[in-house]
C-alpha cells in the first residue's frame, strides 16, 4: 500500500508554517551523513510530530463592538485562531487583515466563543451568526422567517447576544457542542444572562484575553482524540525507518524526491489545502484529488504533480466534490444566459450543513430568484439551450446552487448553431450566439413574462401577456460603443524591484500589457478580443490600432498608472470613432441631433433607438380611460433628454428631471440645438424629485385662437389627470425612495423603460401595490 506521509502533517505543525515537515528535520536530512544517525534523527522527529498531532489548534468565534462614540451600535462578528492578534488587526496596529473594520476603530471584545473542534465548524457558526435571516437552522429555531430577518436588522450588542443565545441553545448542531463563552466584562455577561432569561451560565466566564486558557503561556486544555487515520500512517512510517530504510528512500516516500527545498514544500497542493485546517472535509478533499494509493512492497513513490488536480483552498465540497462530473437536462435559461439544471440530491446529504457552511460567499440575488429546495439542487451552466442533455463539471458550490463548466453536449437542441465569433463560448460579452435568432427572441419574451410572474407577483390572468420581442435585421455589427479592459502590466512589487535595479525610467519599460478585451463568463479573468462581431465596422477598424498603441505606450513607459488596469473607450458617432471620454460627440435619432460626452451613457444600438422612442411616444400619448388626452410629460433620469425631446411634438409641455446639474445643462443645449421650445430641463434632489423649484418655461397653443402662450410652471403644479411620467433608470432600477415619491405624485400614467427586466418587475410590484 502506497502511503503519503505528508498527509499526516497537514494543519498540525505550529513551528513551521508549511504544515508538512519541520525545518529542523529537513536540515537534519541534509546535514547528517551517517545513515544510522540519520535514522535516529528522523525517528525522533517523527515521534515529536506524532506528539504534536495530539494538540489541536484553537478556533474561536468572537463579537466586537466599536468604542468610537460616533458608532455606538456598530458590531462585528468573525472567527480566528489568535484573538489577541486579530484585535490588533482590527485596530490597525498590524498592516495585514481586517480592513473592513477601519471605520469604528478602536474595537474591543464583547465575547469570545471557544470549543470548536475544527475550522469548518467555527466557520459554520460564524456564518449562521452573521446571516441569521438566511440560516436555515436559525430560522427553524425561532419558528418564523420574518422574525429571523427582523432580528438581523436590529443593531447593537444586545441584538447580537440575543442571536448568540439562540445559536447556543436552540440551533443544532451547535447546541450539542461543548462551547464556552468568555466575556471580558461582567456587564456583558449580565446582559447575556438577561437576554437568555435564566439560561445555564455554567459555560460562561469573565476574564481578560491573557487569562483565557487558550492564550499563549497558559496550560493546554484537555487533549481531543486524534483522527483514527493518522496513527496507522505514522506507525507505518516509523516501522519503515526501523527496518533500516535508507534516508533517500524515506525522503522520496515523504516528498516524492530526495532533499526537498522549502519552496517545493510550500508549493505542494497538500500544503495549500491543509495548512490551516485539520477538518475532515479538507483532508478528504486532499485525499480524493491528490493521493492515489497503490500496492507496493516497502517503499512508496509520490504521484506525479502533472496528474494532480489542485483543489482551491476556499472550495466547499458539498453537495458536490471539486470537478464532479454530472449528466443533466437543462430546464431553462436565466436572463443572463446561464442554463438552469436541477439535480436530485442524495437523501443522506446534510442540507443544513450545506446551507450554513458557505462562510458568506453566497449570492443573495440567485437565492431570491431560485429558492432553495431540499431535494433539488440548482446548477448553472453556460452555453446551453433548454431541453439539451449535457455533461458538466462542478467547479464552485454556493449556499443554494452550484456553478459548472460545460464538457459535452449529449443531445443538442435543433436551435443550436455555430457561433460567428470564435470566442463566444468563453467571452462574457455575448450569451446567445449559439442559438438561432428566432429562438433567442422567444426565450427573451418568456424570461420577461416569468420575471413579472415570479419576482413581480403578477398572475397570468391579472396581468397582460408580454408582447413578442421586437428586433432589427442588424444581428451583428450594431453596437456603437465598446469598453475593452486590460489588466495591470506589472504589480507594485515588480515595479519596486525594477526601480531598485534600473531606476524610474527603465522600470517603466518593463511594462507589457497582456490581454485586452472583456471578462470571461463567470470569471474576472480577461479574454483577449482583437475583433468584436457585435461592434460596428468603424469600431473594429479602430480597435486594432488602439490595442497596438496602448501596448506601445506601456513598452515606452508612458502609462500613467502601470500598476493598475484600465478601461478603453471606442464610441462610434456617425462613422467617426472617438476614444477620449471627455470629447463631445453627436448622434442622430429621428432627425434630432444629440450632443453628449463620449464617455457618458447613451443608447448603444442606433438601429433599435428610433423604434424604442416610437414605442415610448405611443405608450405615453394614449388617451386616458376617461378619454382625456395627455398634455404634460415628465422624463425622469432624462440624461441628455432623449425621450423628452423625442416626445416634444406630441405634448404641450415636456420637462426632463435630473439630479446631475451638468446633465441638465447638456439637455438644455440639445433642446436649443434642435429648436425645441416646449421642452425644458430642471435639476432636483433625489429626496424631492418632483418638488423642483426651477420654473419650466412652457410654450402652449390656445386651441380657440391658435396663438402661442408663454408661461412658467412648476413640476408640482402639472395637472395630474393629463400628466404622464417616463422612467428610464440604470440597470439597478429605481430606488424605493423614488418609487414612493412617484406614487405620491399620482400621475395619470407611468411609462417604464428598462434594460433589466428583473429590476423592472421588482419596481412594477411596488408601483401597482
XYZ file of C-alpha atoms in Angstrom, residues 119-539:
421
model
C -12.113 25.299 11.282
C -15.218 24.349 9.344
C -17.349 24.149 12.485
C -16.193 27.612 13.533
C -16.877 28.944 10.026
C -20.368 27.449 10.061
C -21.113 29.048 13.422
C -19.742 32.403 12.211
C -21.847 32.264 9.036
C -25.018 31.372 10.920
C -24.397 34.235 13.347
C -23.670 36.742 10.571
C -26.655 35.685 8.433
C -29.379 34.765 10.893
C -32.004 35.909 8.403
C -30.809 33.319 5.868
C -29.541 30.494 8.093
C -31.952 27.576 7.898
C -31.203 26.261 11.395
C -31.697 29.709 12.924
C -34.962 30.317 11.084
C -36.270 26.952 12.243
C -35.153 27.678 15.814
C -37.109 30.948 16.037
C -40.015 29.406 14.127
C -40.590 32.345 11.774
C -38.598 33.596 8.793
C -39.933 37.119 9.241
C -38.791 37.204 12.881
C -35.309 35.996 11.912
C -34.964 38.774 9.330
C -36.260 41.310 11.842
C -33.647 40.214 14.388
C -30.921 40.605 11.758
C -31.941 44.205 11.092
C -31.529 45.179 14.750
C -28.239 46.778 15.738
C -26.161 46.805 18.886
C -24.584 44.364 21.335
C -27.881 43.261 22.866
C -29.236 42.160 19.480
C -26.108 40.120 18.736
C -26.185 38.459 22.182
C -29.837 37.568 21.643
C -28.816 35.775 18.433
C -25.918 34.083 20.245
C -28.278 32.727 22.894
C -30.496 31.099 20.237
C -27.497 29.629 18.400
C -26.044 28.103 21.567
C -29.267 26.701 22.987
C -31.683 26.022 20.113
C -29.732 25.560 16.861
C -28.403 22.101 16.003
C -25.666 21.035 15.789
C -24.237 23.977 17.770
C -26.371 23.224 20.845
C -24.661 19.811 21.095
C -21.101 21.207 21.117
C -19.191 21.817 24.387
C -18.879 25.531 23.627
C -17.787 28.010 26.275
C -18.329 31.781 26.196
C -15.700 34.122 27.651
C -16.860 37.668 28.429
C -14.358 40.429 29.014
C -16.713 42.464 31.201
C -19.269 41.466 33.812
C -21.699 43.947 32.266
C -21.761 41.958 29.002
C -22.212 38.679 30.883
C -25.119 40.085 32.862
C -26.689 41.409 29.662
C -26.390 37.970 28.064
C -27.977 36.304 31.100
C -30.848 38.783 30.950
C -31.369 38.059 27.270
C -31.153 34.314 27.890
C -33.789 34.593 30.647
C -32.171 32.345 33.210
C -30.264 30.034 30.874
C -27.459 27.915 32.295
C -24.465 30.179 32.969
C -22.049 27.365 33.839
C -20.376 27.599 30.408
C -19.661 31.298 30.792
C -16.686 33.019 32.332
C -15.417 36.555 32.840
C -11.714 37.068 32.163
C -9.271 39.100 30.130
C -7.734 37.873 26.896
C -4.443 36.979 28.585
C -6.250 34.949 31.267
C -8.163 32.764 28.825
C -6.994 29.098 28.832
C -6.077 29.158 25.139
C -3.891 32.273 25.481
C -0.124 31.966 24.998
C 1.648 30.674 28.045
C -1.439 29.112 29.626
C -1.737 25.371 30.322
C -3.010 23.343 27.385
C -6.576 22.172 27.796
C -7.584 18.535 27.701
C -6.410 16.830 24.524
C -9.008 15.928 21.938
C -8.956 12.461 20.329
C -6.936 12.311 17.146
C -8.225 11.251 13.756
C -8.003 7.482 13.602
C -6.379 7.530 10.176
C -3.298 9.393 11.409
C -1.780 6.849 13.777
C -1.563 3.966 11.253
C 0.230 6.238 8.796
C 2.680 7.385 11.441
C 3.189 3.815 12.583
C 3.949 2.650 9.061
C 6.477 5.444 8.669
C 8.233 4.526 11.934
C 8.233 0.839 11.028
C 9.755 1.706 7.697
C 12.564 3.629 9.385
C 13.186 0.954 11.996
C 13.522 -1.590 9.182
C 16.716 0.262 8.162
C 15.179 2.002 5.138
C 17.674 4.391 3.638
C 17.287 8.104 4.204
C 16.977 8.730 0.472
C 14.064 6.334 0.087
C 12.394 7.855 3.147
C 12.760 11.321 1.627
C 11.228 10.050 -1.589
C 8.388 8.488 0.392
C 7.598 11.794 2.072
C 8.317 14.345 -0.636
C 8.469 12.379 -3.902
C 12.195 13.112 -4.299
C 15.280 13.405 -2.143
C 16.494 16.554 -0.394
C 13.406 18.794 -0.790
C 13.610 22.560 -0.653
C 11.342 24.727 1.453
C 9.862 26.312 -1.694
C 8.896 22.919 -3.048
C 7.079 22.113 0.174
C 5.069 25.341 0.190
C 4.062 24.786 -3.437
C 2.656 21.360 -2.604
C -1.162 21.289 -3.114
C -1.420 19.404 0.192
C 0.153 22.365 1.919
C -2.240 24.871 0.413
C -5.287 22.764 1.199
C -4.425 21.588 4.663
C -2.238 24.267 6.175
C -4.946 25.974 8.179
C -7.345 23.189 8.986
C -7.473 19.635 10.295
C -11.123 19.377 9.340
C -12.439 16.189 7.816
C -13.618 17.781 4.568
C -10.227 19.379 3.854
C -8.364 16.108 4.399
C -10.876 14.153 2.352
C -10.611 16.653 -0.481
C -6.827 16.251 -0.464
C -7.091 12.500 -0.343
C -9.661 12.310 -3.132
C -7.997 14.738 -5.501
C -4.288 14.264 -4.893
C -3.475 10.950 -3.187
C -3.580 7.750 -5.265
C -2.991 4.555 -3.347
C -1.390 1.509 -4.957
C 0.192 -1.764 -3.862
C 3.876 -1.614 -3.004
C 6.393 -3.707 -1.023
C 8.238 -1.419 1.360
C 8.808 1.865 -0.447
C 6.348 4.341 -1.944
C 6.593 6.890 -4.728
C 4.776 10.213 -4.899
C 2.155 10.994 -7.508
C 3.370 12.992 -10.471
C 2.480 16.642 -9.924
C 1.242 16.965 -13.504
C -1.521 14.400 -12.791
C -2.785 16.180 -9.663
C -5.921 18.338 -9.590
C -5.425 21.373 -7.384
C -8.491 21.959 -5.269
C -8.964 25.690 -4.485
C -8.435 26.450 -0.823
C -11.878 28.060 -0.389
C -13.764 25.365 -2.288
C -16.738 23.926 -0.357
C -17.089 20.219 -1.231
C -20.818 19.919 -0.623
C -23.033 18.836 -2.166
C -20.519 18.028 -4.938
C -16.784 17.437 -4.833
C -14.417 19.518 -6.933
C -14.649 18.657 -10.659
C -17.522 16.273 -10.038
C -18.972 15.294 -13.424
C -22.743 15.067 -13.901
C -25.157 14.431 -16.770
C -28.111 16.811 -16.559
C -31.062 18.118 -18.577
C -31.304 21.914 -18.998
C -34.656 23.244 -17.806
C -34.455 26.932 -18.692
C -32.175 29.958 -19.088
C -31.660 32.951 -16.815
C -31.878 36.458 -18.236
C -28.049 36.475 -18.122
C -27.854 33.491 -20.464
C -26.909 30.723 -17.998
C -28.703 27.404 -18.257
C -30.517 26.060 -15.195
C -30.326 22.352 -14.352
C -31.977 20.851 -11.277
C -30.247 17.831 -9.749
C -31.764 15.314 -7.349
C -29.649 15.129 -4.190
C -28.932 12.015 -2.189
C -31.321 11.576 0.732
C -28.349 11.338 3.096
C -26.999 14.764 2.109
C -26.804 17.124 5.088
C -28.701 20.125 3.727
C -28.345 22.081 6.982
C -24.576 21.902 6.692
C -24.749 22.999 3.075
C -26.878 25.996 3.928
C -24.680 27.156 6.796
C -21.163 26.262 5.666
C -20.549 28.855 2.976
C -18.870 31.492 5.130
C -20.535 34.452 3.475
C -19.872 33.782 -0.220
C -23.451 33.018 -1.238
C -25.146 35.130 -3.904
C -28.292 36.665 -2.454
C -29.732 37.592 -5.831
C -29.601 33.997 -7.054
C -31.151 32.776 -3.813
C -34.090 35.139 -4.314
C -34.588 34.108 -7.915
C -34.161 30.389 -7.250
C -35.499 29.381 -3.812
C -33.726 26.501 -2.122
C -35.452 23.109 -2.354
C -34.345 20.293 -0.011
C -34.379 17.594 -2.713
C -33.427 19.691 -5.754
C -30.147 21.467 -6.327
C -29.765 24.227 -8.926
C -26.684 24.137 -11.166
C -25.845 26.971 -13.572
C -24.207 26.021 -16.881
C -23.038 28.365 -19.688
C -23.509 27.953 -23.449
C -26.536 25.635 -23.330
C -30.140 25.656 -24.604
C -33.247 24.495 -22.700
C -34.027 20.853 -23.411
C -30.434 19.790 -24.082
C -28.829 16.823 -22.301
C -25.279 17.784 -21.359
C -22.306 16.595 -19.341
C -20.992 19.165 -16.863
C -18.214 19.541 -14.284
C -18.714 21.318 -10.945
C -16.167 23.987 -10.011
C -17.947 26.034 -7.313
C -20.643 25.419 -4.647
C -22.729 28.170 -3.062
C -25.406 28.115 -0.355
C -28.241 27.070 -2.663
C -26.721 26.421 -6.079
C -23.529 25.408 -7.898
C -21.603 26.611 -10.938
C -20.364 24.164 -13.564
C -18.405 24.050 -16.824
C -19.881 22.520 -19.956
C -17.931 19.423 -21.018
C -20.067 17.765 -23.688
C -23.439 18.176 -25.402
C -25.013 14.712 -25.493
C -28.367 15.666 -27.040
C -28.100 19.044 -28.851
C -31.093 21.285 -29.478
C -32.293 21.764 -33.080
C -31.925 25.518 -32.465
C -28.175 25.258 -31.819
C -25.912 26.928 -34.392
C -22.193 27.583 -34.716
C -21.364 30.987 -33.155
C -19.998 33.548 -35.561
C -17.369 34.584 -33.001
C -14.742 32.004 -32.078
C -14.604 33.462 -28.535
C -18.357 33.250 -27.897
C -18.066 30.230 -25.563
C -15.665 31.975 -23.139
C -16.190 35.726 -23.613
C -18.725 37.317 -21.282
C -19.807 39.914 -23.831
C -22.338 37.639 -25.599
C -24.575 34.916 -24.154
C -26.793 33.736 -27.035
C -24.629 33.431 -30.164
C -25.021 29.635 -30.174
C -28.830 29.952 -30.514
C -30.871 30.831 -33.606
C -32.098 34.416 -33.531
C -35.802 33.438 -33.617
C -35.355 31.160 -30.597
C -33.385 33.894 -28.820
C -36.276 36.326 -29.104
C -38.833 33.773 -27.973
C -36.731 32.941 -24.909
C -36.371 36.621 -24.017
C -40.139 37.047 -24.165
C -40.588 34.038 -21.871
C -37.926 35.343 -19.480
C -39.659 38.702 -19.088
C -43.030 37.013 -18.562
C -41.501 34.662 -15.972
C -39.793 37.503 -14.084
C -43.018 39.515 -13.841
C -44.881 36.483 -12.540
C -42.164 35.276 -10.157
C -40.496 38.478 -8.900
C -43.308 40.913 -9.572
C -46.005 38.625 -8.197
C -48.357 39.231 -11.136
C -50.817 36.489 -12.008
C -51.183 35.465 -15.649
C -54.914 36.158 -15.674
C -54.485 39.559 -13.991
C -51.539 40.955 -15.944
C -51.319 41.431 -19.741
C -49.177 38.925 -21.614
C -45.746 40.194 -22.607
C -45.610 41.104 -26.296
C -43.236 39.414 -28.717
C -39.641 40.615 -28.680
C -39.034 43.374 -31.217
C -35.776 43.104 -33.155
C -33.953 44.520 -36.164
C -32.194 42.980 -39.131
C -28.805 44.008 -37.715
C -27.931 40.936 -35.624
C -24.196 41.716 -35.792
C -22.243 44.938 -36.253
C -24.780 47.107 -34.427
C -23.135 48.241 -31.183
C -21.861 51.828 -31.268
C -19.807 51.690 -28.072
C -17.459 49.123 -26.514
C -15.195 49.397 -23.458
C -12.375 46.793 -23.538
C -10.262 46.322 -20.423
C -6.655 45.463 -19.741
C -5.018 44.351 -16.512
C -2.080 45.989 -14.748
C 1.121 45.439 -16.779
C 3.122 44.925 -13.582
C 2.478 44.590 -9.882
C 3.675 47.137 -7.355
C 6.252 44.640 -6.118
C 7.622 44.119 -9.636
C 7.762 47.858 -10.264
C 9.595 48.483 -7.000
C 12.151 45.809 -7.843
C 12.691 47.269 -11.325
C 13.130 50.740 -9.834
C 15.735 49.466 -7.411
C 17.603 47.725 -10.223
C 17.306 50.231 -13.060
C 15.685 53.464 -11.885
C 12.286 55.008 -12.638
C 12.755 55.497 -16.370
C 13.891 51.974 -17.178
C 11.412 50.479 -14.712
C 8.511 51.754 -16.807
C 9.897 49.985 -19.865
C 9.376 46.637 -18.175
C 5.599 47.020 -18.694
C 3.962 44.601 -21.098
C 0.180 44.543 -21.455
C -1.394 41.116 -21.777
C -4.999 40.545 -22.813
C -7.139 43.478 -23.974
C -10.785 42.540 -24.093
C -13.696 41.547 -21.870
C -14.217 39.385 -18.798
C -14.776 35.674 -19.091
C -18.133 34.129 -18.314
C -18.435 33.575 -14.537
C -14.868 34.818 -14.005
C -12.938 38.060 -13.570
C -10.173 36.963 -15.928
C -9.908 38.734 -19.270
C -10.326 37.312 -22.764
C -8.174 38.879 -25.464
C -10.607 40.227 -28.103
C -8.906 41.561 -31.257
C -12.227 41.761 -33.162
C -15.758 42.178 -31.767
C -18.501 40.870 -34.040
C -21.316 42.878 -32.458
C -19.444 46.206 -32.721
C -19.822 48.439 -35.775
C -17.276 48.067 -38.609
C -15.832 51.501 -37.803
C -15.081 50.426 -34.228
